[in-house]
Amino acid sequence: MEKLTEKEKMLTGELYFPSNKVLQQDRAKAKAACQQFNLASEAERKPAMKTLQSIFADSPNSWIEPTFHCDYGYNIRVGRNFYANHNVVILDAAAVTFGDDVMLAPGVLISTASHPLDAKRRNKGLETARPITIGNSVWIGMGAKILDGVTIGDNAVIAAGAVVNKDVAENTVVAGVPAVAIRQIDNTTLDEGCAK
């Protein structure tokens, strides 16, 4: 049986060394695309957006405001009508999959990466990554943080400042640190919103 590369270990959720040369090169490519995008003038925004989208696994009809940062880009899959406001960070050592019509408010942080609880392994520089899946028509509020391994169901709303460390059911509003369900969404009535 062949030994897995560090990249293969990363993509399969095993402990891996992010300091690996191939992974460093992959991150450098993504960071260069992000930098080009972030420094583009308003007149250069559309071509810069195409450069940024070219590092993603899939990104039909999306719009991202600067500044934007990611680790690799190739693990990000964006559905139709995706919108990310200013200062969004996606640490995509594992797959980050967005459904259609997802909106991210300013300052959202999405991180698939984690580190071992065992200090000896952690001090060696090892980490792990678990995928994050975000369903259709999800709104993630300003400054919210989505942690590794989380799945967020369709039509959910993540309130501003929430730290989501567990799965969120569809049609649910979560808030707090750690995030907990505070209400179900009833689409038959208008509401005042809570994810600003």
Short mmCIF file of N, CA and C in Angstrom, two decimals:
data_model
loop_
_atom_site.label_atom_id
_atom_site.label_comp_id
_atom_site.label_asym_id
_atom_site.label_seq_id
_atom_site.Cartn_x
_atom_site.Cartn_y
_atom_site.Cartn_z
N MET A 1 0.84 -1.18 0.00
CA MET A 1 0.00 0.00 0.00
C MET A 1 0.89 1.25 0.00
N GLU A 2 0.57 2.18 -0.88
CA GLU A 2 1.36 3.40 -0.98
C GLU A 2 1.09 4.33 0.20
N LYS A 3 2.14 5.00 0.61
CA LYS A 3 2.01 5.98 1.68
C LYS A 3 1.32 7.24 1.14
N LEU A 4 0.38 7.78 1.91
CA LEU A 4 -0.33 8.97 1.48
C LEU A 4 0.58 10.20 1.57
N THR A 5 0.40 11.12 0.64
CA THR A 5 1.11 12.39 0.71
C THR A 5 0.45 13.25 1.80
N GLU A 6 1.10 14.31 2.20
CA GLU A 6 0.52 15.20 3.20
C GLU A 6 -0.78 15.82 2.68
N LYS A 7 -0.81 16.13 1.39
CA LYS A 7 -2.04 16.69 0.79
C LYS A 7 -3.16 15.66 0.84
N GLU A 8 -2.87 14.42 0.53
CA GLU A 8 -3.89 13.37 0.58
C GLU A 8 -4.38 13.17 2.01
N LYS A 9 -3.46 13.22 2.96
CA LYS A 9 -3.87 13.11 4.37
C LYS A 9 -4.80 14.27 4.74
N MET A 10 -4.44 15.47 4.32
CA MET A 10 -5.26 16.65 4.61
C MET A 10 -6.67 16.45 4.06
N LEU A 11 -6.76 16.01 2.81
CA LEU A 11 -8.05 15.90 2.14
C LEU A 11 -8.90 14.73 2.65
N THR A 12 -8.28 13.78 3.34
CA THR A 12 -9.03 12.64 3.88
C THR A 12 -9.26 12.75 5.38
N GLY A 13 -8.89 13.88 5.98
CA GLY A 13 -9.18 14.11 7.39
C GLY A 13 -8.20 13.51 8.36
N GLU A 14 -7.05 13.05 7.86
CA GLU A 14 -6.03 12.50 8.75
C GLU A 14 -5.12 13.62 9.25
N LEU A 15 -4.34 13.31 10.29
CA LEU A 15 -3.33 14.26 10.75
C LEU A 15 -2.34 14.50 9.61
N TYR A 16 -1.95 15.74 9.41
CA TYR A 16 -1.01 16.07 8.33
C TYR A 16 -0.15 17.26 8.76
N PHE A 17 0.95 17.45 8.03
CA PHE A 17 1.85 18.57 8.29
C PHE A 17 1.56 19.68 7.27
N PRO A 18 0.96 20.81 7.70
CA PRO A 18 0.70 21.90 6.76
C PRO A 18 2.00 22.57 6.30
N SER A 19 3.10 22.28 6.96
CA SER A 19 4.39 22.85 6.57
C SER A 19 4.99 22.15 5.35
N ASN A 20 4.33 21.10 4.88
CA ASN A 20 4.77 20.37 3.70
C ASN A 20 4.96 21.32 2.52
N LYS A 21 6.01 21.11 1.73
CA LYS A 21 6.37 22.04 0.64
C LYS A 21 5.25 22.18 -0.39
N VAL A 22 4.61 21.08 -0.78
CA VAL A 22 3.54 21.14 -1.77
C VAL A 22 2.37 21.99 -1.23
N LEU A 23 2.02 21.77 0.04
CA LEU A 23 0.93 22.53 0.63
C LEU A 23 1.30 24.01 0.78
N GLN A 24 2.55 24.28 1.09
CA GLN A 24 3.01 25.68 1.16
C GLN A 24 2.88 26.34 -0.22
N GLN A 25 3.24 25.62 -1.26
CA GLN A 25 3.12 26.17 -2.62
C GLN A 25 1.66 26.41 -2.99
N ASP A 26 0.79 25.47 -2.62
CA ASP A 26 -0.65 25.62 -2.89
C ASP A 26 -1.20 26.86 -2.18
N ARG A 27 -0.81 27.05 -0.92
CA ARG A 27 -1.28 28.22 -0.18
C ARG A 27 -0.73 29.51 -0.78
N ALA A 28 0.51 29.47 -1.23
CA ALA A 28 1.12 30.67 -1.84
C ALA A 28 0.35 31.08 -3.10
N LYS A 29 -0.06 30.10 -3.90
CA LYS A 29 -0.83 30.40 -5.11
C LYS A 29 -2.18 31.05 -4.75
N ALA A 30 -2.84 30.49 -3.75
CA ALA A 30 -4.13 31.04 -3.32
C ALA A 30 -3.95 32.45 -2.74
N LYS A 31 -2.91 32.64 -1.97
CA LYS A 31 -2.68 33.95 -1.35
C LYS A 31 -2.34 35.00 -2.40
N ALA A 32 -1.63 34.59 -3.46
CA ALA A 32 -1.32 35.53 -4.55
C ALA A 32 -2.60 35.96 -5.26
N ALA A 33 -3.51 35.01 -5.50
CA ALA A 33 -4.79 35.34 -6.15
C ALA A 33 -5.62 36.26 -5.25
N CYS A 34 -5.64 35.96 -3.94
CA CYS A 34 -6.37 36.81 -3.01
C CYS A 34 -5.77 38.21 -2.96
N GLN A 35 -4.45 38.29 -2.95
CA GLN A 35 -3.80 39.60 -2.90
C GLN A 35 -4.11 40.42 -4.15
N GLN A 36 -4.05 39.78 -5.31
CA GLN A 36 -4.38 40.47 -6.56
C GLN A 36 -5.83 40.99 -6.51
N PHE A 37 -6.72 40.15 -6.03
CA PHE A 37 -8.12 40.53 -5.90
C PHE A 37 -8.29 41.69 -4.92
N ASN A 38 -7.67 41.57 -3.75
CA ASN A 38 -7.84 42.57 -2.69
C ASN A 38 -7.26 43.93 -3.05
N LEU A 39 -6.21 43.96 -3.88
CA LEU A 39 -5.56 45.21 -4.25
C LEU A 39 -6.12 45.85 -5.52
N ALA A 40 -7.03 45.16 -6.19
CA ALA A 40 -7.57 45.66 -7.45
C ALA A 40 -8.40 46.92 -7.24
N SER A 41 -8.27 47.85 -8.18
CA SER A 41 -9.11 49.05 -8.14
C SER A 41 -10.53 48.67 -8.55
N GLU A 42 -11.45 49.59 -8.37
CA GLU A 42 -12.84 49.32 -8.76
C GLU A 42 -12.93 48.99 -10.25
N ALA A 43 -12.14 49.67 -11.07
CA ALA A 43 -12.14 49.41 -12.52
C ALA A 43 -11.60 48.02 -12.85
N GLU A 44 -10.75 47.47 -11.98
CA GLU A 44 -10.15 46.14 -12.21
C GLU A 44 -10.90 45.02 -11.51
N ARG A 45 -12.01 45.37 -10.83
CA ARG A 45 -12.68 44.41 -9.96
C ARG A 45 -13.17 43.16 -10.69
N LYS A 46 -13.81 43.30 -11.86
CA LYS A 46 -14.33 42.11 -12.56
C LYS A 46 -13.22 41.16 -12.99
N PRO A 47 -12.13 41.62 -13.64
CA PRO A 47 -11.04 40.69 -13.96
C PRO A 47 -10.41 40.07 -12.72
N ALA A 48 -10.28 40.86 -11.65
CA ALA A 48 -9.71 40.34 -10.41
C ALA A 48 -10.61 39.26 -9.82
N MET A 49 -11.93 39.46 -9.94
CA MET A 49 -12.89 38.46 -9.46
C MET A 49 -12.72 37.15 -10.23
N LYS A 50 -12.50 37.23 -11.53
CA LYS A 50 -12.28 36.02 -12.34
C LYS A 50 -11.02 35.29 -11.89
N THR A 51 -9.96 36.03 -11.57
CA THR A 51 -8.73 35.41 -11.07
C THR A 51 -9.00 34.69 -9.76
N LEU A 52 -9.73 35.34 -8.86
CA LEU A 52 -10.05 34.72 -7.58
C LEU A 52 -10.90 33.47 -7.79
N GLN A 53 -11.94 33.58 -8.61
CA GLN A 53 -12.81 32.43 -8.85
C GLN A 53 -12.08 31.27 -9.51
N SER A 54 -11.01 31.56 -10.23
CA SER A 54 -10.27 30.50 -10.93
C SER A 54 -9.57 29.54 -9.97
N ILE A 55 -9.34 29.95 -8.73
CA ILE A 55 -8.71 29.03 -7.78
C ILE A 55 -9.74 28.18 -7.04
N PHE A 56 -11.03 28.54 -7.15
CA PHE A 56 -12.08 27.76 -6.49
C PHE A 56 -12.39 26.49 -7.28
N ALA A 57 -12.90 25.49 -6.57
CA ALA A 57 -13.33 24.27 -7.24
C ALA A 57 -14.53 24.55 -8.13
N ASP A 58 -15.42 25.44 -7.66
CA ASP A 58 -16.62 25.78 -8.44
C ASP A 58 -17.18 27.09 -7.88
N SER A 59 -17.56 28.01 -8.77
CA SER A 59 -18.06 29.30 -8.29
C SER A 59 -18.95 30.00 -9.32
N PRO A 60 -20.07 29.39 -9.70
CA PRO A 60 -20.94 30.04 -10.69
C PRO A 60 -21.64 31.26 -10.11
N ASN A 61 -21.63 32.35 -10.84
CA ASN A 61 -22.43 33.52 -10.50
C ASN A 61 -22.26 33.97 -9.05
N SER A 62 -21.02 34.16 -8.61
CA SER A 62 -20.77 34.60 -7.24
C SER A 62 -20.20 36.01 -7.24
N TRP A 63 -20.34 36.69 -6.11
CA TRP A 63 -19.75 38.00 -5.94
C TRP A 63 -19.14 38.09 -4.55
N ILE A 64 -17.89 38.53 -4.52
CA ILE A 64 -17.13 38.64 -3.27
C ILE A 64 -16.58 40.05 -3.18
N GLU A 65 -16.74 40.66 -2.01
CA GLU A 65 -16.18 41.98 -1.76
C GLU A 65 -14.77 41.82 -1.17
N PRO A 66 -13.88 42.77 -1.46
CA PRO A 66 -12.56 42.72 -0.82
C PRO A 66 -12.70 43.18 0.64
N THR A 67 -11.91 42.77 1.53
CA THR A 67 -10.84 41.81 1.35
C THR A 67 -11.38 40.41 1.58
N PHE A 68 -10.74 39.46 0.91
CA PHE A 68 -11.11 38.05 1.03
C PHE A 68 -9.81 37.25 1.17
N HIS A 69 -9.84 36.24 2.04
CA HIS A 69 -8.66 35.39 2.22
C HIS A 69 -9.09 33.93 2.30
N CYS A 70 -8.28 33.05 1.73
CA CYS A 70 -8.49 31.60 1.87
C CYS A 70 -7.14 30.91 1.91
N ASP A 71 -7.14 29.64 2.30
CA ASP A 71 -5.89 28.88 2.36
C ASP A 71 -5.51 28.28 1.02
N TYR A 72 -6.46 27.60 0.37
CA TYR A 72 -6.15 26.86 -0.84
C TYR A 72 -7.05 27.25 -2.01
N GLY A 73 -8.30 27.51 -1.74
CA GLY A 73 -9.25 27.85 -2.80
C GLY A 73 -9.83 26.64 -3.49
N TYR A 74 -9.00 25.65 -3.79
CA TYR A 74 -9.48 24.49 -4.55
C TYR A 74 -10.44 23.60 -3.77
N ASN A 75 -10.60 23.85 -2.48
CA ASN A 75 -11.57 23.10 -1.69
C ASN A 75 -12.88 23.87 -1.48
N ILE A 76 -13.02 25.02 -2.14
CA ILE A 76 -14.22 25.84 -1.99
C ILE A 76 -15.14 25.61 -3.18
N ARG A 77 -16.39 25.21 -2.89
CA ARG A 77 -17.41 25.03 -3.92
C ARG A 77 -18.57 25.95 -3.59
N VAL A 78 -18.84 26.86 -4.50
CA VAL A 78 -19.83 27.90 -4.28
C VAL A 78 -21.01 27.69 -5.23
N GLY A 79 -22.22 27.70 -4.68
CA GLY A 79 -23.42 27.56 -5.50
C GLY A 79 -23.77 28.87 -6.20
N ARG A 80 -24.92 28.87 -6.86
CA ARG A 80 -25.38 30.06 -7.59
C ARG A 80 -25.72 31.19 -6.62
N ASN A 81 -25.48 32.42 -7.07
CA ASN A 81 -25.86 33.63 -6.34
C ASN A 81 -25.22 33.72 -4.95
N PHE A 82 -23.97 33.29 -4.86
CA PHE A 82 -23.21 33.39 -3.61
C PHE A 82 -22.75 34.83 -3.42
N TYR A 83 -22.85 35.34 -2.19
CA TYR A 83 -22.36 36.68 -1.90
C TYR A 83 -21.58 36.67 -0.59
N ALA A 84 -20.36 37.22 -0.63
CA ALA A 84 -19.53 37.38 0.57
C ALA A 84 -19.18 38.85 0.71
N ASN A 85 -19.53 39.43 1.84
CA ASN A 85 -19.24 40.83 2.10
C ASN A 85 -17.77 40.98 2.53
N HIS A 86 -17.36 42.17 2.91
CA HIS A 86 -15.96 42.47 3.21
C HIS A 86 -15.39 41.61 4.34
N ASN A 87 -14.08 41.34 4.22
CA ASN A 87 -13.28 40.70 5.28
C ASN A 87 -13.72 39.29 5.64
N VAL A 88 -14.10 38.50 4.65
CA VAL A 88 -14.43 37.09 4.87
C VAL A 88 -13.15 36.27 4.75
N VAL A 89 -13.02 35.28 5.64
CA VAL A 89 -11.88 34.35 5.64
C VAL A 89 -12.43 32.93 5.59
N ILE A 90 -11.93 32.14 4.63
CA ILE A 90 -12.30 30.72 4.54
C ILE A 90 -11.01 29.89 4.56
N LEU A 91 -10.80 29.16 5.65
CA LEU A 91 -9.64 28.29 5.77
C LEU A 91 -10.07 26.90 5.31
N ASP A 92 -9.75 26.59 4.06
CA ASP A 92 -10.31 25.44 3.36
C ASP A 92 -9.33 24.28 3.20
N ALA A 93 -8.79 23.80 4.31
CA ALA A 93 -7.94 22.61 4.23
C ALA A 93 -8.79 21.38 3.88
N ALA A 94 -10.06 21.42 4.20
CA ALA A 94 -11.03 20.40 3.77
C ALA A 94 -12.08 21.12 2.93
N ALA A 95 -12.99 20.35 2.36
CA ALA A 95 -14.03 20.94 1.50
C ALA A 95 -14.92 21.90 2.27
N VAL A 96 -15.18 23.05 1.65
CA VAL A 96 -16.19 23.99 2.14
C VAL A 96 -17.19 24.14 0.99
N THR A 97 -18.40 23.65 1.21
CA THR A 97 -19.41 23.60 0.15
C THR A 97 -20.58 24.50 0.52
N PHE A 98 -20.88 25.44 -0.37
CA PHE A 98 -22.00 26.36 -0.19
C PHE A 98 -23.10 26.00 -1.17
N GLY A 99 -24.35 26.01 -0.71
CA GLY A 99 -25.48 25.83 -1.61
C GLY A 99 -25.74 27.10 -2.39
N ASP A 100 -26.91 27.18 -2.99
CA ASP A 100 -27.31 28.35 -3.75
C ASP A 100 -27.84 29.44 -2.81
N ASP A 101 -27.69 30.71 -3.25
CA ASP A 101 -28.28 31.85 -2.57
C ASP A 101 -27.80 32.02 -1.12
N VAL A 102 -26.51 31.79 -0.90
CA VAL A 102 -25.90 31.96 0.42
C VAL A 102 -25.34 33.37 0.52
N MET A 103 -25.55 34.01 1.68
CA MET A 103 -25.02 35.35 1.93
C MET A 103 -24.16 35.33 3.19
N LEU A 104 -22.94 35.87 3.07
CA LEU A 104 -22.04 36.02 4.21
C LEU A 104 -21.89 37.51 4.50
N ALA A 105 -22.13 37.91 5.74
CA ALA A 105 -21.97 39.30 6.16
C ALA A 105 -20.48 39.60 6.38
N PRO A 106 -20.13 40.86 6.63
CA PRO A 106 -18.72 41.19 6.86
C PRO A 106 -18.11 40.42 8.03
N GLY A 107 -16.84 40.07 7.87
CA GLY A 107 -16.08 39.49 8.97
C GLY A 107 -16.39 38.04 9.31
N VAL A 108 -17.04 37.31 8.43
CA VAL A 108 -17.33 35.89 8.69
C VAL A 108 -16.03 35.08 8.56
N LEU A 109 -15.84 34.14 9.48
CA LEU A 109 -14.69 33.24 9.47
C LEU A 109 -15.20 31.81 9.41
N ILE A 110 -14.74 31.07 8.40
CA ILE A 110 -15.11 29.67 8.22
C ILE A 110 -13.82 28.87 8.22
N SER A 111 -13.67 27.93 9.17
CA SER A 111 -12.39 27.21 9.30
C SER A 111 -12.59 25.72 9.41
N THR A 112 -12.05 24.99 8.44
CA THR A 112 -12.09 23.52 8.48
C THR A 112 -10.95 22.95 9.32
N ALA A 113 -9.97 23.76 9.66
CA ALA A 113 -8.76 23.28 10.32
C ALA A 113 -8.93 23.19 11.83
N SER A 114 -8.23 22.23 12.41
CA SER A 114 -8.17 22.08 13.85
C SER A 114 -6.81 21.49 14.21
N HIS A 115 -6.51 21.44 15.48
CA HIS A 115 -5.23 20.91 15.94
C HIS A 115 -5.48 19.84 16.99
N PRO A 116 -4.54 18.89 17.14
CA PRO A 116 -4.73 17.82 18.12
C PRO A 116 -4.80 18.35 19.55
N LEU A 117 -5.57 17.69 20.39
CA LEU A 117 -5.60 18.04 21.81
C LEU A 117 -4.29 17.65 22.48
N ASP A 118 -3.67 16.58 21.99
CA ASP A 118 -2.40 16.11 22.53
C ASP A 118 -1.30 17.13 22.21
N ALA A 119 -0.69 17.70 23.25
CA ALA A 119 0.30 18.76 23.06
C ALA A 119 1.52 18.30 22.26
N LYS A 120 1.95 17.05 22.43
CA LYS A 120 3.13 16.58 21.69
C LYS A 120 2.88 16.59 20.18
N ARG A 121 1.72 16.11 19.76
CA ARG A 121 1.38 16.14 18.33
C ARG A 121 1.19 17.57 17.83
N ARG A 122 0.52 18.36 18.64
CA ARG A 122 0.28 19.75 18.26
C ARG A 122 1.59 20.51 18.10
N ASN A 123 2.53 20.29 19.03
CA ASN A 123 3.83 20.98 18.98
C ASN A 123 4.70 20.55 17.81
N LYS A 124 4.40 19.39 17.24
CA LYS A 124 5.11 18.94 16.03
C LYS A 124 4.61 19.67 14.79
N GLY A 125 3.49 20.40 14.92
CA GLY A 125 2.95 21.14 13.79
C GLY A 125 1.86 20.40 13.04
N LEU A 126 1.35 19.32 13.61
CA LEU A 126 0.29 18.55 12.96
C LEU A 126 -1.05 19.26 13.09
N GLU A 127 -1.90 19.06 12.11
CA GLU A 127 -3.29 19.52 12.21
C GLU A 127 -4.19 18.55 11.47
N THR A 128 -5.49 18.77 11.62
CA THR A 128 -6.50 17.99 10.90
C THR A 128 -7.47 18.97 10.27
N ALA A 129 -8.30 18.46 9.37
CA ALA A 129 -9.32 19.29 8.75
C ALA A 129 -10.57 18.45 8.50
N ARG A 130 -11.72 19.04 8.78
CA ARG A 130 -12.99 18.37 8.53
C ARG A 130 -13.87 19.29 7.68
N PRO A 131 -14.61 18.72 6.73
CA PRO A 131 -15.41 19.54 5.81
C PRO A 131 -16.53 20.31 6.49
N ILE A 132 -16.92 21.39 5.84
CA ILE A 132 -18.05 22.21 6.27
C ILE A 132 -19.02 22.29 5.09
N THR A 133 -20.30 22.07 5.38
CA THR A 133 -21.33 22.14 4.35
C THR A 133 -22.38 23.15 4.77
N ILE A 134 -22.67 24.09 3.88
CA ILE A 134 -23.66 25.14 4.14
C ILE A 134 -24.74 25.03 3.07
N GLY A 135 -25.97 24.84 3.49
CA GLY A 135 -27.08 24.58 2.56
C GLY A 135 -27.51 25.78 1.76
N ASN A 136 -28.64 25.65 1.09
CA ASN A 136 -29.22 26.71 0.26
C ASN A 136 -29.86 27.80 1.11
N SER A 137 -29.79 29.03 0.62
CA SER A 137 -30.49 30.17 1.22
C SER A 137 -30.13 30.39 2.68
N VAL A 138 -28.86 30.20 3.00
CA VAL A 138 -28.36 30.43 4.36
C VAL A 138 -27.82 31.85 4.46
N TRP A 139 -28.10 32.51 5.58
CA TRP A 139 -27.57 33.84 5.86
C TRP A 139 -26.68 33.72 7.09
N ILE A 140 -25.42 34.10 6.95
CA ILE A 140 -24.47 34.06 8.07
C ILE A 140 -24.13 35.49 8.44
N GLY A 141 -24.45 35.86 9.67
CA GLY A 141 -24.34 37.24 10.13
C GLY A 141 -22.92 37.69 10.41
N MET A 142 -22.79 38.98 10.58
CA MET A 142 -21.50 39.65 10.75
C MET A 142 -20.68 39.07 11.90
N GLY A 143 -19.43 38.73 11.58
CA GLY A 143 -18.50 38.26 12.60
C GLY A 143 -18.74 36.84 13.08
N ALA A 144 -19.67 36.11 12.46
CA ALA A 144 -19.92 34.73 12.88
C ALA A 144 -18.74 33.84 12.52
N LYS A 145 -18.58 32.77 13.30
CA LYS A 145 -17.50 31.82 13.06
C LYS A 145 -18.10 30.43 12.91
N ILE A 146 -17.72 29.74 11.83
CA ILE A 146 -18.21 28.39 11.56
C ILE A 146 -17.00 27.46 11.70
N LEU A 147 -17.08 26.49 12.61
CA LEU A 147 -15.94 25.62 12.91
C LEU A 147 -16.00 24.32 12.13
N ASP A 148 -14.89 23.61 12.15
CA ASP A 148 -14.69 22.40 11.36
C ASP A 148 -15.76 21.34 11.63
N GLY A 149 -16.15 20.66 10.55
CA GLY A 149 -17.08 19.54 10.64
C GLY A 149 -18.55 19.89 10.71
N VAL A 150 -18.89 21.17 10.63
CA VAL A 150 -20.27 21.62 10.80
C VAL A 150 -21.04 21.54 9.48
N THR A 151 -22.32 21.16 9.59
CA THR A 151 -23.26 21.24 8.48
C THR A 151 -24.39 22.18 8.89
N ILE A 152 -24.71 23.13 8.00
CA ILE A 152 -25.79 24.08 8.25
C ILE A 152 -26.89 23.81 7.23
N GLY A 153 -28.10 23.58 7.73
CA GLY A 153 -29.22 23.22 6.87
C GLY A 153 -29.78 24.39 6.08
N ASP A 154 -30.57 24.08 5.06
CA ASP A 154 -31.19 25.07 4.20
C ASP A 154 -31.98 26.10 5.01
N ASN A 155 -31.94 27.35 4.54
CA ASN A 155 -32.73 28.46 5.08
C ASN A 155 -32.35 28.86 6.50
N ALA A 156 -31.27 28.34 7.04
CA ALA A 156 -30.85 28.69 8.40
C ALA A 156 -30.29 30.10 8.43
N VAL A 157 -30.34 30.71 9.61
CA VAL A 157 -29.75 32.02 9.84
C VAL A 157 -28.81 31.91 11.04
N ILE A 158 -27.57 32.36 10.83
CA ILE A 158 -26.57 32.37 11.89
C ILE A 158 -26.43 33.82 12.34
N ALA A 159 -26.78 34.11 13.59
CA ALA A 159 -26.78 35.49 14.09
C ALA A 159 -25.37 36.04 14.17
N ALA A 160 -25.28 37.36 14.13
CA ALA A 160 -24.00 38.04 14.22
C ALA A 160 -23.25 37.61 15.47
N GLY A 161 -21.95 37.33 15.30
CA GLY A 161 -21.10 36.98 16.42
C GLY A 161 -21.21 35.56 16.92
N ALA A 162 -22.08 34.76 16.34
CA ALA A 162 -22.26 33.37 16.79
C ALA A 162 -21.01 32.54 16.48
N VAL A 163 -20.75 31.56 17.33
CA VAL A 163 -19.69 30.58 17.09
C VAL A 163 -20.37 29.23 16.94
N VAL A 164 -20.38 28.71 15.71
CA VAL A 164 -21.12 27.49 15.39
C VAL A 164 -20.16 26.30 15.43
N ASN A 165 -20.34 25.45 16.45
CA ASN A 165 -19.48 24.28 16.59
C ASN A 165 -20.25 22.97 16.47
N LYS A 166 -21.57 23.07 16.18
CA LYS A 166 -22.41 21.89 15.99
C LYS A 166 -23.31 22.13 14.80
N ASP A 167 -23.84 21.06 14.23
CA ASP A 167 -24.73 21.17 13.08
C ASP A 167 -25.95 22.04 13.41
N VAL A 168 -26.46 22.71 12.37
CA VAL A 168 -27.63 23.58 12.51
C VAL A 168 -28.72 23.02 11.59
N ALA A 169 -29.89 22.80 12.16
CA ALA A 169 -31.01 22.26 11.38
C ALA A 169 -31.54 23.30 10.41
N GLU A 170 -32.19 22.86 9.35
CA GLU A 170 -32.78 23.79 8.40
C GLU A 170 -33.85 24.64 9.09
N ASN A 171 -34.08 25.83 8.53
CA ASN A 171 -35.11 26.75 9.03
C ASN A 171 -34.94 27.09 10.51
N THR A 172 -33.68 27.21 10.94
CA THR A 172 -33.39 27.49 12.34
C THR A 172 -32.51 28.72 12.45
N VAL A 173 -32.78 29.56 13.45
CA VAL A 173 -31.91 30.69 13.79
C VAL A 173 -31.08 30.27 14.99
N VAL A 174 -29.74 30.42 14.89
CA VAL A 174 -28.86 30.14 16.02
C VAL A 174 -28.11 31.40 16.38
N ALA A 175 -27.78 31.53 17.68
CA ALA A 175 -27.04 32.69 18.17
C ALA A 175 -26.24 32.27 19.39
N GLY A 176 -25.21 33.07 19.71
CA GLY A 176 -24.46 32.87 20.94
C GLY A 176 -23.13 32.18 20.76
N VAL A 177 -22.44 32.01 21.89
CA VAL A 177 -21.13 31.37 21.94
C VAL A 177 -21.15 30.34 23.06
N PRO A 178 -21.21 29.04 22.76
CA PRO A 178 -21.41 28.49 21.43
C PRO A 178 -22.86 28.71 20.97
N ALA A 179 -23.06 28.64 19.66
CA ALA A 179 -24.37 28.91 19.09
C ALA A 179 -25.39 27.86 19.51
N VAL A 180 -26.59 28.35 19.84
CA VAL A 180 -27.71 27.46 20.16
C VAL A 180 -28.93 27.96 19.39
N ALA A 181 -29.87 27.05 19.15
CA ALA A 181 -31.09 27.42 18.44
C ALA A 181 -31.91 28.37 19.31
N ILE A 182 -32.33 29.49 18.70
CA ILE A 182 -33.17 30.43 19.45
C ILE A 182 -34.59 30.52 18.89
N ARG A 183 -34.77 30.04 17.66
CA ARG A 183 -36.12 30.01 17.10
C ARG A 183 -36.13 29.27 15.78
N GLN A 184 -37.32 28.83 15.42
CA GLN A 184 -37.56 28.25 14.10
C GLN A 184 -38.05 29.35 13.19
N ILE A 185 -37.74 29.25 11.92
CA ILE A 185 -38.16 30.25 10.95
C ILE A 185 -39.49 29.82 10.35
N ASP A 186 -40.48 30.71 10.49
CA ASP A 186 -41.80 30.50 9.91
C ASP A 186 -41.90 31.45 8.73
N ASN A 187 -41.82 30.93 7.54
CA ASN A 187 -41.80 31.77 6.34
C ASN A 187 -43.15 32.39 6.00
N THR A 188 -44.15 32.19 6.86
CA THR A 188 -45.47 32.79 6.57
C THR A 188 -45.60 34.19 7.16
N THR A 189 -44.65 34.60 8.02
CA THR A 189 -44.73 35.92 8.63
C THR A 189 -43.44 36.68 8.37
N LEU A 190 -43.55 37.99 8.33
CA LEU A 190 -42.36 38.84 8.20
C LEU A 190 -41.72 38.99 9.57
N ASP A 191 -40.39 39.10 9.57
CA ASP A 191 -39.72 39.33 10.85
C ASP A 191 -38.71 40.45 10.71
N GLU A 192 -38.14 40.84 11.83
CA GLU A 192 -37.28 41.99 11.88
C GLU A 192 -35.82 41.68 11.54
N GLY A 193 -35.48 40.41 11.44
CA GLY A 193 -34.10 40.04 11.16
C GLY A 193 -33.27 40.00 12.42
N CYS A 194 -32.17 39.25 12.36
CA CYS A 194 -31.34 39.15 13.57
C CYS A 194 -29.87 38.93 13.23
N ALA A 195 -29.50 38.89 11.99
CA ALA A 195 -28.13 38.53 11.65
C ALA A 195 -27.29 39.72 11.20
N LYS A 196 -27.74 40.91 11.45
CA LYS A 196 -27.06 42.12 10.95
C LYS A 196 -25.59 42.14 11.25
#
